[in-house]
């Protein structure tokens, strides 16, 4: 059984294999018929316990462009005890002869647990604060496409690192491929202990922005302010937001990324988000190619994606 | 390891195929080449250059990877890394000259034909192969064949080496 649960547990070679395959898949988007028969007859189930239109649409389109059938299974997680409902739901889905289950769940570890109970290949589309591997893969794919290499690339991830599965997955993938990673944000959201993973920590956006090749701006959750992680949204924007003033002191070819959905003029100014250094829309396109590559590679039987221990 | 074709043999075969194409694919301005990865691509390039020299035309060409159209994806141990297909011209109404190194079961060509149709509707498709080793499982034949050899058993391997990607050049039976 082969799954994609997180980037921590797969090898550098597997990450590169996914990125290379995704590059080939991207070409399909330029054809008259944007569809190939590789997964004809396979069934992909999108099992979403959390609302997510973008990720679900991206997986759905990826599966359809590979000629797989797609079933969208939206579950409210509030009513039932989570552990029970997850396994029960999964069994129901398996009874429909699914080949892949794409799962989004508010609890960290849900994807891993699911993978132990089903025969289908499980793809983690975000579990709690743990991992969101396909988002990180599409971010890394975009960096590699624009900067041609990942090794020695200096990447800043800015925002709520503490609660971000996107940040965690990005840093695992980037470190495996030899990038230098700096985490930026207020001390309440960027805990010191992250430095043990081999990344730099910075509380000074003005300083870091001058040094990096890529900046990945995370969405700031407004409800964090209620828990006093930072004094106000406006203060957060002033201290850590990507704006015209910071653009002036940054490298001319700084790559600006955002996993979406954006809070315009909070973590990123509108003019920056729509500016020439931004690749936010390309990230969306690349997301489909990367998810096609993951579905395609998991449909084989090479045992390369090992069950994370 | 037996040699089937030498470097010089390949060169003569390419010349012969070039003249065959120029003679039979009319008008030449509608010709376009598609080479199948990996060695078909290089043979296609050689033929294309010579056809361009003779006709004084710029002839479009592309590279095709047929992995996603294989009929045995479900049965493979592992899914191979897909290489890029690069066809940067409109294939509509073109005479597509599909080039591969070895013709055996015909399944690769079936996959390539299906993929070509997803790019548009060519006027016609012609097939060029360097070696026809027999063993067909589908009703597919080449229009231009370099050398036809007596069918060899499935466990024998025909190895095509081209100077563009290998250290030497020739076709060998091992």
Tab-separated table of C-alpha atoms in Angstrom:
chain	number	residue	atom	x	y	z
A	1	UNK	CA	0.000	0.000	0.000
A	2	UNK	CA	1.414	3.331	-1.013
A	3	UNK	CA	0.227	6.714	0.156
A	4	UNK	CA	1.258	10.355	0.272
A	5	UNK	CA	0.902	11.425	3.896
A	6	UNK	CA	3.657	14.015	4.313
A	7	UNK	CA	6.998	15.028	2.819
A	8	UNK	CA	8.884	14.167	5.986
A	9	UNK	CA	8.550	10.459	5.297
A	10	UNK	CA	9.321	10.328	1.578
A	11	UNK	CA	12.771	10.477	0.055
A	12	UNK	CA	14.438	13.283	-1.827
A	13	UNK	CA	14.397	11.032	-4.918
A	14	UNK	CA	10.636	10.579	-4.689
A	15	UNK	CA	10.125	14.333	-4.380
A	16	UNK	CA	12.243	14.906	-7.482
A	17	UNK	CA	10.367	12.143	-9.323
A	18	UNK	CA	7.056	13.868	-8.544
A	19	UNK	CA	8.400	17.266	-9.675
A	20	UNK	CA	9.809	15.829	-12.925
A	21	UNK	CA	6.588	13.991	-13.687
A	22	UNK	CA	4.549	17.133	-12.960
A	23	UNK	CA	6.623	19.037	-15.499
A	24	UNK	CA	5.567	16.578	-18.192
A	25	UNK	CA	1.941	16.772	-17.121
A	26	UNK	CA	1.896	20.543	-17.389
A	27	UNK	CA	2.352	20.250	-21.142
A	28	UNK	CA	-1.017	18.484	-21.392
A	29	UNK	CA	-2.765	21.768	-20.429
A	30	UNK	CA	-1.681	23.288	-23.753
A	31	UNK	CA	-3.266	20.581	-25.916
A	32	UNK	CA	-6.571	20.654	-27.760
A	33	UNK	CA	-7.728	17.696	-25.701
A	34	UNK	CA	-6.526	18.367	-22.150
A	35	UNK	CA	-6.914	14.804	-21.036
A	36	UNK	CA	-4.894	11.593	-21.150
A	37	UNK	CA	-6.169	8.047	-20.633
A	38	UNK	CA	-3.662	6.981	-17.936
A	39	UNK	CA	-6.164	6.473	-15.069
A	40	UNK	CA	-9.146	5.357	-17.111
A	41	UNK	CA	-11.415	3.187	-14.993
A	42	UNK	CA	-9.931	4.344	-11.659
A	43	UNK	CA	-11.985	6.125	-9.025
A	44	UNK	CA	-10.776	9.045	-6.916
A	45	UNK	CA	-12.826	9.979	-3.842
A	46	UNK	CA	-12.386	13.458	-2.401
A	47	UNK	CA	-13.171	12.997	1.280
A	48	UNK	CA	-13.327	16.454	2.825
A	49	UNK	CA	-14.103	16.961	6.500
A	50	UNK	CA	-13.177	20.651	6.190
A	51	UNK	CA	-14.453	23.126	3.660
A	52	UNK	CA	-11.939	23.685	0.878
A	53	UNK	CA	-13.054	24.643	-2.569
A	54	UNK	CA	-9.633	25.295	-4.061
A	55	UNK	CA	-7.802	22.141	-3.072
A	56	UNK	CA	-10.810	19.966	-3.826
A	57	UNK	CA	-11.311	21.541	-7.249
A	58	UNK	CA	-7.630	21.115	-8.011
A	59	UNK	CA	-7.699	17.404	-7.143
A	60	UNK	CA	-10.929	16.961	-9.065
A	61	UNK	CA	-9.501	18.550	-12.201
A	62	UNK	CA	-6.252	16.592	-11.855
A	63	UNK	CA	-8.164	13.314	-11.630
A	64	UNK	CA	-10.404	14.209	-14.563
A	65	UNK	CA	-7.468	15.155	-16.773
A	66	UNK	CA	-6.139	11.660	-16.133
A	67	UNK	CA	-9.548	10.188	-17.125
A	68	UNK	CA	-10.343	8.944	-13.607
A	69	UNK	CA	-13.854	9.152	-12.175
A	70	UNK	CA	-14.312	11.508	-9.218
A	71	UNK	CA	-16.683	11.354	-6.288
A	72	UNK	CA	-16.837	14.334	-3.927
A	73	UNK	CA	-17.710	13.240	-0.420
A	74	UNK	CA	-18.255	16.163	1.928
A	75	UNK	CA	-18.684	15.282	5.564
A	76	UNK	CA	-19.521	17.479	8.496
A	77	UNK	CA	-17.127	16.571	11.254
A	78	UNK	CA	-19.057	18.227	14.039
A	79	UNK	CA	-21.882	15.760	14.597
A	80	UNK	CA	-20.119	12.455	15.130
A	81	UNK	CA	-17.163	11.429	17.245
A	82	UNK	CA	-14.281	11.990	14.862
A	83	UNK	CA	-12.401	8.697	15.091
A	84	UNK	CA	-15.504	6.642	14.524
A	85	UNK	CA	-16.897	8.688	11.716
A	86	UNK	CA	-13.617	8.738	9.797
A	87	UNK	CA	-13.168	4.979	9.685
A	88	UNK	CA	-16.843	4.295	9.133
A	89	UNK	CA	-16.960	6.776	6.292
A	90	UNK	CA	-13.821	5.310	4.798
A	91	UNK	CA	-15.296	1.824	4.850
A	92	UNK	CA	-18.385	3.117	3.082
A	93	UNK	CA	-16.189	4.669	0.426
A	94	UNK	CA	-14.163	1.507	0.000
A	95	UNK	CA	-17.368	-0.386	-0.603
A	96	UNK	CA	-17.761	1.794	-3.690
A	97	UNK	CA	-14.459	0.388	-5.011
A	98	UNK	CA	-12.350	3.522	-4.765
A	99	UNK	CA	-8.703	3.442	-5.846
A	100	UNK	CA	-7.656	6.737	-4.235
A	101	UNK	CA	-8.946	8.616	-1.213
A	102	UNK	CA	-7.973	12.277	-1.017
A	103	UNK	CA	-8.568	13.368	2.566
A	104	UNK	CA	-8.804	16.772	4.233
A	105	UNK	CA	-9.398	16.625	7.979
A	106	UNK	CA	-9.137	19.083	10.911
A	107	UNK	CA	-7.194	16.571	13.044
A	108	UNK	CA	-3.465	16.046	12.622
A	109	UNK	CA	-2.746	12.413	11.833
A	110	UNK	CA	-6.124	11.688	10.244
A	111	UNK	CA	-4.619	10.806	6.855
A	112	UNK	CA	-2.092	8.470	8.429
A	113	UNK	CA	-4.782	6.747	10.454
A	114	UNK	CA	-6.988	6.374	7.390
A	115	UNK	CA	-4.140	4.808	5.428
A	116	UNK	CA	-3.937	2.004	7.995
A	117	UNK	CA	-7.580	1.071	7.512
A	118	UNK	CA	-8.153	1.167	3.764
A	119	UNK	CA	-6.857	-0.555	0.648
A	120	UNK	CA	-7.062	2.609	-1.454
A	121	UNK	CA	-4.075	4.875	-1.884
A	122	UNK	CA	-4.482	7.761	0.560
A	123	UNK	CA	-3.429	11.279	-0.358
A	124	UNK	CA	-3.288	13.834	2.425
A	125	UNK	CA	-4.921	17.090	1.325
A	126	UNK	CA	-4.310	18.716	4.714
A	127	UNK	CA	-4.630	17.259	8.219
A	128	UNK	CA	-4.850	19.691	11.128
A	129	UNK	CA	-1.568	21.526	11.613
A	130	UNK	CA	0.455	18.504	10.474
A	131	UNK	CA	0.938	18.388	6.707
A	132	UNK	CA	-0.318	19.499	3.315
A	133	UNK	CA	2.148	17.754	1.032
A	134	UNK	CA	0.634	18.580	-2.364
A	135	UNK	CA	0.581	22.314	-1.520
A	136	UNK	CA	4.270	22.161	-0.625
A	137	UNK	CA	5.049	20.168	-3.762
A	138	UNK	CA	3.324	22.735	-5.963
A	139	UNK	CA	5.133	25.559	-4.154
A	140	UNK	CA	8.479	23.824	-4.659
A	141	UNK	CA	7.581	22.997	-8.270
A	142	UNK	CA	6.868	26.689	-8.906
A	143	UNK	CA	10.157	27.763	-7.285
A	144	UNK	CA	12.082	25.190	-9.308
A	145	UNK	CA	10.390	26.251	-12.539
A	146	UNK	CA	11.201	29.937	-11.969
A	147	UNK	CA	14.598	29.672	-10.271
A	148	UNK	CA	15.680	26.466	-12.095
A	149	UNK	CA	17.048	24.878	-8.941
A	150	UNK	CA	16.183	24.452	-5.267
A	151	UNK	CA	19.654	23.767	-3.881
A	152	UNK	CA	20.986	26.836	-2.050
A	153	UNK	CA	17.845	28.822	-2.819
A	154	UNK	CA	16.966	31.023	0.150
A	155	UNK	CA	13.251	30.828	0.939
A	156	UNK	CA	11.370	32.798	3.593
A	157	UNK	CA	8.071	31.440	4.898
A	158	UNK	CA	6.207	34.270	6.578
A	159	UNK	CA	3.264	34.176	8.959
A	160	UNK	CA	1.551	31.789	11.315
A	161	UNK	CA	4.144	29.017	11.269
A	162	UNK	CA	2.849	27.534	14.514
A	163	UNK	CA	-0.516	26.513	13.058
A	164	UNK	CA	0.508	26.069	9.439
A	165	UNK	CA	0.608	22.661	7.777
A	166	UNK	CA	1.677	24.421	4.575
A	167	UNK	CA	4.767	25.802	6.330
A	168	UNK	CA	5.646	22.434	7.829
A	169	UNK	CA	5.345	20.572	4.534
A	170	UNK	CA	7.261	23.290	2.682
A	171	UNK	CA	10.152	23.241	5.081
A	172	UNK	CA	10.504	19.440	4.956
A	173	UNK	CA	10.511	19.422	1.173
A	174	UNK	CA	12.790	22.429	0.818
A	175	UNK	CA	15.329	21.152	3.340
A	176	UNK	CA	15.459	17.763	1.624
A	177	UNK	CA	16.259	19.461	-1.672
A	178	UNK	CA	18.988	21.612	-0.115
A	179	UNK	CA	17.303	25.010	0.162
A	180	UNK	CA	17.953	27.463	2.960
A	181	UNK	CA	14.745	28.244	4.843
A	182	UNK	CA	13.999	31.211	7.092
A	183	UNK	CA	10.775	31.323	9.078
A	184	UNK	CA	9.473	34.823	9.724
A	185	UNK	CA	6.693	36.080	12.007
A	186	UNK	CA	5.947	37.273	15.516
A	187	UNK	CA	7.580	35.126	18.267
A	188	UNK	CA	4.147	33.876	19.354
A	189	UNK	CA	3.605	32.306	15.930
A	190	UNK	CA	7.220	31.317	15.139
A	191	UNK	CA	8.399	29.226	18.087
A	192	UNK	CA	12.156	29.094	18.718
A	193	UNK	CA	12.213	25.295	18.746
A	194	UNK	CA	11.707	25.220	14.975
A	195	UNK	CA	15.392	26.096	14.659
A	196	UNK	CA	16.175	22.503	15.687
A	197	UNK	CA	14.877	21.404	12.281
A	198	UNK	CA	17.704	23.225	10.553
A	199	UNK	CA	15.950	26.437	9.614
A	200	UNK	CA	16.661	30.067	10.482
A	201	UNK	CA	14.222	32.052	12.579
A	202	UNK	CA	13.665	35.757	12.003
A	203	UNK	CA	11.411	38.289	13.695
A	204	UNK	CA	12.601	41.076	11.423
A	205	UNK	CA	10.885	41.074	8.030
A	206	UNK	CA	12.738	44.170	6.794
A	207	UNK	CA	16.065	42.445	7.276
A	208	UNK	CA	15.071	39.030	5.921
A	209	UNK	CA	13.336	40.375	2.840
A	210	UNK	CA	16.638	41.782	1.572
A	211	UNK	CA	18.323	38.371	1.729
A	212	UNK	CA	15.865	35.918	0.242
A	213	UNK	CA	15.164	34.640	-3.309
A	214	UNK	CA	11.624	33.510	-2.579
A	215	UNK	CA	9.022	34.641	-0.086
A	216	UNK	CA	6.007	32.484	0.690
A	217	UNK	CA	3.354	34.580	2.454
A	218	UNK	CA	0.966	32.498	4.537
A	219	UNK	CA	-2.640	33.450	5.101
A	220	UNK	CA	-3.087	35.020	8.516
A	221	UNK	CA	-6.129	33.696	10.361
A	222	UNK	CA	-8.004	36.637	11.780
A	223	UNK	CA	-9.294	34.546	14.692
A	224	UNK	CA	-5.698	34.244	15.984
A	225	UNK	CA	-5.919	37.843	17.062
A	226	UNK	CA	-8.693	36.910	19.501
A	227	UNK	CA	-6.239	34.583	21.186
A	228	UNK	CA	-3.702	37.402	21.442
A	229	UNK	CA	-1.036	35.943	19.176
A	230	UNK	CA	-0.554	39.480	17.836
A	231	UNK	CA	-1.936	42.876	18.896
A	232	UNK	CA	-3.908	43.810	15.780
A	233	UNK	CA	-4.306	42.901	12.132
A	234	UNK	CA	-2.911	46.280	11.094
A	235	UNK	CA	0.138	45.866	13.271
A	236	UNK	CA	0.719	42.414	11.777
A	237	UNK	CA	0.444	43.878	8.272
A	238	UNK	CA	2.959	46.634	9.133
A	239	UNK	CA	5.450	44.268	10.734
A	240	UNK	CA	5.272	41.270	8.402
A	241	UNK	CA	3.145	42.068	5.336
A	242	UNK	CA	4.622	42.088	1.842
A	243	UNK	CA	4.194	45.616	0.507
A	244	UNK	CA	5.700	48.157	-1.919
A	245	UNK	CA	8.108	49.486	0.693
A	246	UNK	CA	9.603	46.032	1.262
A	247	UNK	CA	9.598	45.314	-2.469
A	248	UNK	CA	11.988	48.268	-2.917
A	249	UNK	CA	14.618	46.758	-0.625
A	250	UNK	CA	14.181	43.169	-1.841
A	251	UNK	CA	16.104	41.452	-4.627
A	252	UNK	CA	14.811	42.530	-8.042
A	253	UNK	CA	13.914	38.954	-9.002
A	254	UNK	CA	12.266	38.061	-5.691
A	255	UNK	CA	9.611	35.397	-6.250
A	256	UNK	CA	6.419	36.120	-4.301
A	257	UNK	CA	4.115	33.241	-3.458
A	258	UNK	CA	0.916	32.741	-1.513
A	259	UNK	CA	-0.984	29.468	-1.053
A	260	UNK	CA	-4.327	31.320	-1.072
A	261	UNK	CA	-6.892	32.419	-0.314
A	262	UNK	CA	-5.274	35.817	0.230
A	263	UNK	CA	-6.189	38.489	2.726
A	264	UNK	CA	-5.446	41.377	0.409
A	265	UNK	CA	-3.649	44.266	2.125
A	266	UNK	CA	-3.012	42.246	5.275
A	267	UNK	CA	-0.250	39.702	4.636
A	268	UNK	CA	0.165	40.928	1.055
A	269	UNK	CA	-0.624	44.261	-0.630
A	270	UNK	CA	-2.937	44.124	-3.598
A	271	UNK	CA	-0.379	45.768	-5.876
A	272	UNK	CA	2.233	43.160	-4.897
A	273	UNK	CA	-0.163	40.240	-5.306
A	274	UNK	CA	-0.981	41.409	-8.839
A	275	UNK	CA	2.558	42.598	-9.599
A	276	UNK	CA	5.245	41.147	-11.865
A	277	UNK	CA	7.069	39.245	-9.091
A	278	UNK	CA	3.963	37.389	-7.978
A	279	UNK	CA	3.414	33.819	-9.204
A	280	UNK	CA	0.237	33.233	-7.216
A	281	UNK	CA	-1.911	32.323	-10.221
A	282	UNK	CA	0.781	30.073	-11.668
A	283	UNK	CA	0.798	28.219	-8.351
A	284	UNK	CA	-2.833	27.311	-9.000
A	285	UNK	CA	-2.045	25.966	-12.485
A	286	UNK	CA	0.965	24.064	-11.178
A	287	UNK	CA	-1.176	22.594	-8.408
A	288	UNK	CA	-3.181	20.629	-10.953
A	289	UNK	CA	-0.017	19.306	-12.645
A	290	UNK	CA	1.544	18.275	-9.327
A	291	UNK	CA	-1.632	16.505	-8.196
A	292	UNK	CA	-1.805	14.675	-11.532
A	293	UNK	CA	1.780	13.512	-10.979
A	294	UNK	CA	0.973	12.257	-7.469
A	295	UNK	CA	-2.147	10.377	-8.615
A	296	UNK	CA	-0.272	8.870	-11.542
A	297	UNK	CA	2.754	7.774	-9.520
A	298	UNK	CA	0.636	6.322	-6.695
A	299	UNK	CA	-1.332	4.249	-9.195
A	300	UNK	CA	1.770	2.210	-9.963
A	301	UNK	CA	3.126	-0.467	-7.715
A	302	UNK	CA	6.754	0.458	-7.191
A	303	UNK	CA	6.570	0.701	-3.401
A	304	UNK	CA	8.516	3.929	-3.503
A	305	UNK	CA	6.117	5.887	-1.347
A	306	UNK	CA	6.655	3.983	1.827
A	307	UNK	CA	4.290	4.018	4.686
A	308	UNK	CA	5.610	6.637	7.077
A	309	UNK	CA	6.712	5.006	10.321
B	1	UNK	CA	26.119	-9.903	-29.463
B	2	UNK	CA	25.452	-9.902	-33.213
B	3	UNK	CA	25.645	-6.755	-35.222
B	4	UNK	CA	22.603	-6.199	-37.422
B	5	UNK	CA	23.389	-2.731	-38.735
B	6	UNK	CA	26.638	-0.772	-38.719
B	7	UNK	CA	26.992	2.985	-38.496
B	8	UNK	CA	27.317	3.151	-42.282
B	9	UNK	CA	24.271	0.951	-42.772
B	10	UNK	CA	22.198	3.316	-40.639
B	11	UNK	CA	23.448	6.283	-42.613
B	12	UNK	CA	22.499	4.641	-45.934
B	13	UNK	CA	19.089	3.640	-44.566
B	14	UNK	CA	18.384	7.203	-43.435
B	15	UNK	CA	19.257	8.476	-46.933
B	16	UNK	CA	16.985	5.927	-48.571
B	17	UNK	CA	14.082	6.757	-46.255
B	18	UNK	CA	14.602	10.489	-46.889
B	19	UNK	CA	14.183	10.010	-50.634
B	20	UNK	CA	11.193	7.743	-50.077
B	21	UNK	CA	9.501	10.438	-47.990
B	22	UNK	CA	10.202	13.219	-50.459
B	23	UNK	CA	8.856	11.052	-53.289
B	24	UNK	CA	5.706	9.807	-51.562
B	25	UNK	CA	4.651	12.561	-49.161
B	26	UNK	CA	3.203	15.210	-51.446
B	27	UNK	CA	3.198	18.151	-51.017
B	28	UNK	CA	6.334	18.277	-48.854
B	29	UNK	CA	5.261	21.530	-47.216
B	30	UNK	CA	2.618	19.574	-45.338
B	31	UNK	CA	5.132	17.181	-43.783
B	32	UNK	CA	5.808	17.247	-40.032
B	33	UNK	CA	7.889	14.817	-37.983
B	34	UNK	CA	7.104	13.275	-34.634
B	35	UNK	CA	9.862	11.197	-33.062
B	36	UNK	CA	9.028	8.762	-30.283
B	37	UNK	CA	11.171	9.048	-27.184
B	38	UNK	CA	13.989	8.307	-26.879
B	39	UNK	CA	15.736	7.029	-30.001
B	40	UNK	CA	12.949	7.742	-32.470
B	41	UNK	CA	13.481	11.404	-31.653
B	42	UNK	CA	17.079	11.326	-32.900
B	43	UNK	CA	16.337	9.309	-36.023
B	44	UNK	CA	13.524	11.771	-36.807
B	45	UNK	CA	15.964	14.665	-36.444
B	46	UNK	CA	18.411	13.149	-38.911
B	47	UNK	CA	15.700	12.468	-41.477
B	48	UNK	CA	14.177	15.897	-40.985
B	49	UNK	CA	17.455	17.734	-41.617
B	50	UNK	CA	18.003	15.864	-44.871
B	51	UNK	CA	14.441	16.397	-46.047
B	52	UNK	CA	14.875	20.113	-45.294
B	53	UNK	CA	18.116	20.180	-47.338
B	54	UNK	CA	16.471	18.553	-50.352
B	55	UNK	CA	13.235	20.532	-50.262
B	56	UNK	CA	14.621	23.853	-48.940
B	57	UNK	CA	11.675	23.927	-46.539
B	58	UNK	CA	11.510	24.426	-42.787
B	59	UNK	CA	9.770	21.318	-41.526
B	60	UNK	CA	8.123	21.275	-38.097
B	61	UNK	CA	8.971	18.478	-35.718
B	62	UNK	CA	8.051	17.296	-32.259
B	63	UNK	CA	8.861	14.694	-29.642
B	64	UNK	CA	6.327	12.322	-28.154
B	65	UNK	CA	6.294	10.256	-24.978
B	66	UNK	CA	3.552	7.619	-25.140
B	67	UNK	CA	3.653	6.429	-21.503
B	68	UNK	CA	0.254	7.845	-20.527
B	69	UNK	CA	-1.377	6.052	-23.466
B	70	UNK	CA	0.106	2.622	-22.780
B	71	UNK	CA	-2.382	-0.235	-22.529
B	72	UNK	CA	-0.438	-1.998	-19.779
B	73	UNK	CA	-0.223	0.758	-17.125
B	74	UNK	CA	-2.393	-1.315	-14.773
B	75	UNK	CA	-0.075	-4.270	-15.116
B	76	UNK	CA	3.291	-2.586	-14.660
B	77	UNK	CA	5.236	-3.050	-11.459
B	78	UNK	CA	5.806	0.686	-11.266
B	79	UNK	CA	4.625	3.679	-13.176
B	80	UNK	CA	7.472	5.102	-15.217
B	81	UNK	CA	8.381	8.773	-14.999
B	82	UNK	CA	6.583	10.490	-17.838
B	83	UNK	CA	8.812	12.560	-20.093
B	84	UNK	CA	7.541	15.647	-21.817
B	85	UNK	CA	5.719	15.518	-25.112
B	86	UNK	CA	6.729	18.569	-27.141
B	87	UNK	CA	4.608	19.301	-30.185
B	88	UNK	CA	4.712	23.020	-30.828
B	89	UNK	CA	2.951	23.088	-34.172
B	90	UNK	CA	-0.625	22.597	-35.311
B	91	UNK	CA	-0.924	19.043	-36.578
B	92	UNK	CA	-4.212	19.754	-38.325
B	93	UNK	CA	-4.005	18.718	-42.023
B	94	UNK	CA	-0.319	17.777	-41.724
B	95	UNK	CA	1.253	14.640	-43.131
B	96	UNK	CA	2.656	13.317	-39.868
B	97	UNK	CA	5.742	11.164	-40.195
B	98	UNK	CA	5.957	9.132	-37.020
B	99	UNK	CA	9.454	7.796	-36.323
B	100	UNK	CA	10.507	4.990	-33.968
B	101	UNK	CA	13.603	2.828	-33.721
B	102	UNK	CA	12.131	-0.690	-33.442
B	103	UNK	CA	8.718	-1.972	-34.526
B	104	UNK	CA	7.660	-5.057	-32.599
B	105	UNK	CA	4.146	-5.671	-31.182
B	106	UNK	CA	2.719	-2.468	-32.638
B	107	UNK	CA	1.353	-1.381	-29.238
B	108	UNK	CA	3.633	1.646	-28.958
B	109	UNK	CA	2.436	2.855	-32.344
B	110	UNK	CA	-1.214	2.301	-31.349
B	111	UNK	CA	-0.591	4.481	-28.286
B	112	UNK	CA	1.156	7.122	-30.389
B	113	UNK	CA	-1.717	7.207	-32.919
B	114	UNK	CA	-4.241	7.732	-30.107
B	115	UNK	CA	-2.150	10.527	-28.672
B	116	UNK	CA	-1.743	12.209	-32.072
B	117	UNK	CA	-5.526	12.263	-32.469
B	118	UNK	CA	-5.782	14.150	-29.143
B	119	UNK	CA	-3.650	16.909	-30.660
B	120	UNK	CA	-5.900	17.316	-33.709
B	121	UNK	CA	-6.705	15.760	-37.062
B	122	UNK	CA	-3.739	15.163	-39.321
B	123	UNK	CA	-4.203	14.647	-43.063
B	124	UNK	CA	-2.397	11.320	-42.770
B	125	UNK	CA	0.138	9.510	-40.616
B	126	UNK	CA	3.105	7.594	-42.050
B	127	UNK	CA	5.318	5.321	-39.991
B	128	UNK	CA	9.117	5.117	-40.237
B	129	UNK	CA	11.060	2.463	-38.316
B	130	UNK	CA	14.729	1.589	-38.377
B	131	UNK	CA	14.164	-2.106	-37.576
B	132	UNK	CA	11.092	-4.283	-37.992
B	133	UNK	CA	11.630	-7.303	-35.764
B	134	UNK	CA	8.226	-8.926	-36.365
B	135	UNK	CA	6.047	-10.193	-33.524
B	136	UNK	CA	3.068	-7.966	-34.278
B	137	UNK	CA	0.066	-8.158	-31.945
B	138	UNK	CA	-1.908	-5.429	-33.679
B	139	UNK	CA	-2.586	-4.779	-37.379
B	140	UNK	CA	0.075	-2.075	-37.764
B	141	UNK	CA	2.731	-1.868	-40.487
B	142	UNK	CA	5.454	0.634	-41.298
B	143	UNK	CA	5.416	2.737	-44.474
B	144	UNK	CA	9.200	3.086	-44.501
B	145	UNK	CA	11.294	0.318	-42.976
B	146	UNK	CA	15.066	0.468	-42.529
B	147	UNK	CA	15.624	-3.240	-42.226
B	148	UNK	CA	13.226	-6.072	-41.747
B	149	UNK	CA	14.693	-8.979	-39.859
B	150	UNK	CA	13.308	-12.476	-39.354
B	151	UNK	CA	11.099	-12.517	-36.269
B	152	UNK	CA	13.245	-13.049	-33.188
B	153	UNK	CA	12.028	-14.503	-29.931
B	154	UNK	CA	10.668	-12.164	-27.272
B	155	UNK	CA	13.524	-12.770	-24.862
B	156	UNK	CA	16.086	-11.521	-27.368
B	157	UNK	CA	16.822	-7.856	-27.243
B	158	UNK	CA	17.363	-5.545	-30.179
B	159	UNK	CA	19.625	-2.748	-29.064
B	160	UNK	CA	19.769	0.434	-31.108
B	161	UNK	CA	22.664	2.729	-30.280
B	162	UNK	CA	22.831	6.228	-31.691
B	163	UNK	CA	25.766	8.552	-31.390
B	164	UNK	CA	23.550	11.399	-30.094
B	165	UNK	CA	22.926	9.600	-26.806
B	166	UNK	CA	25.105	6.465	-26.778
B	167	UNK	CA	28.850	6.045	-26.988
B	168	UNK	CA	28.778	4.343	-30.360
B	169	UNK	CA	26.396	3.589	-33.166
B	170	UNK	CA	24.842	0.453	-34.612
B	171	UNK	CA	22.045	-2.054	-34.140
B	172	UNK	CA	22.753	-5.237	-32.214
B	173	UNK	CA	20.938	-8.437	-31.317
B	174	UNK	CA	21.686	-9.677	-27.813
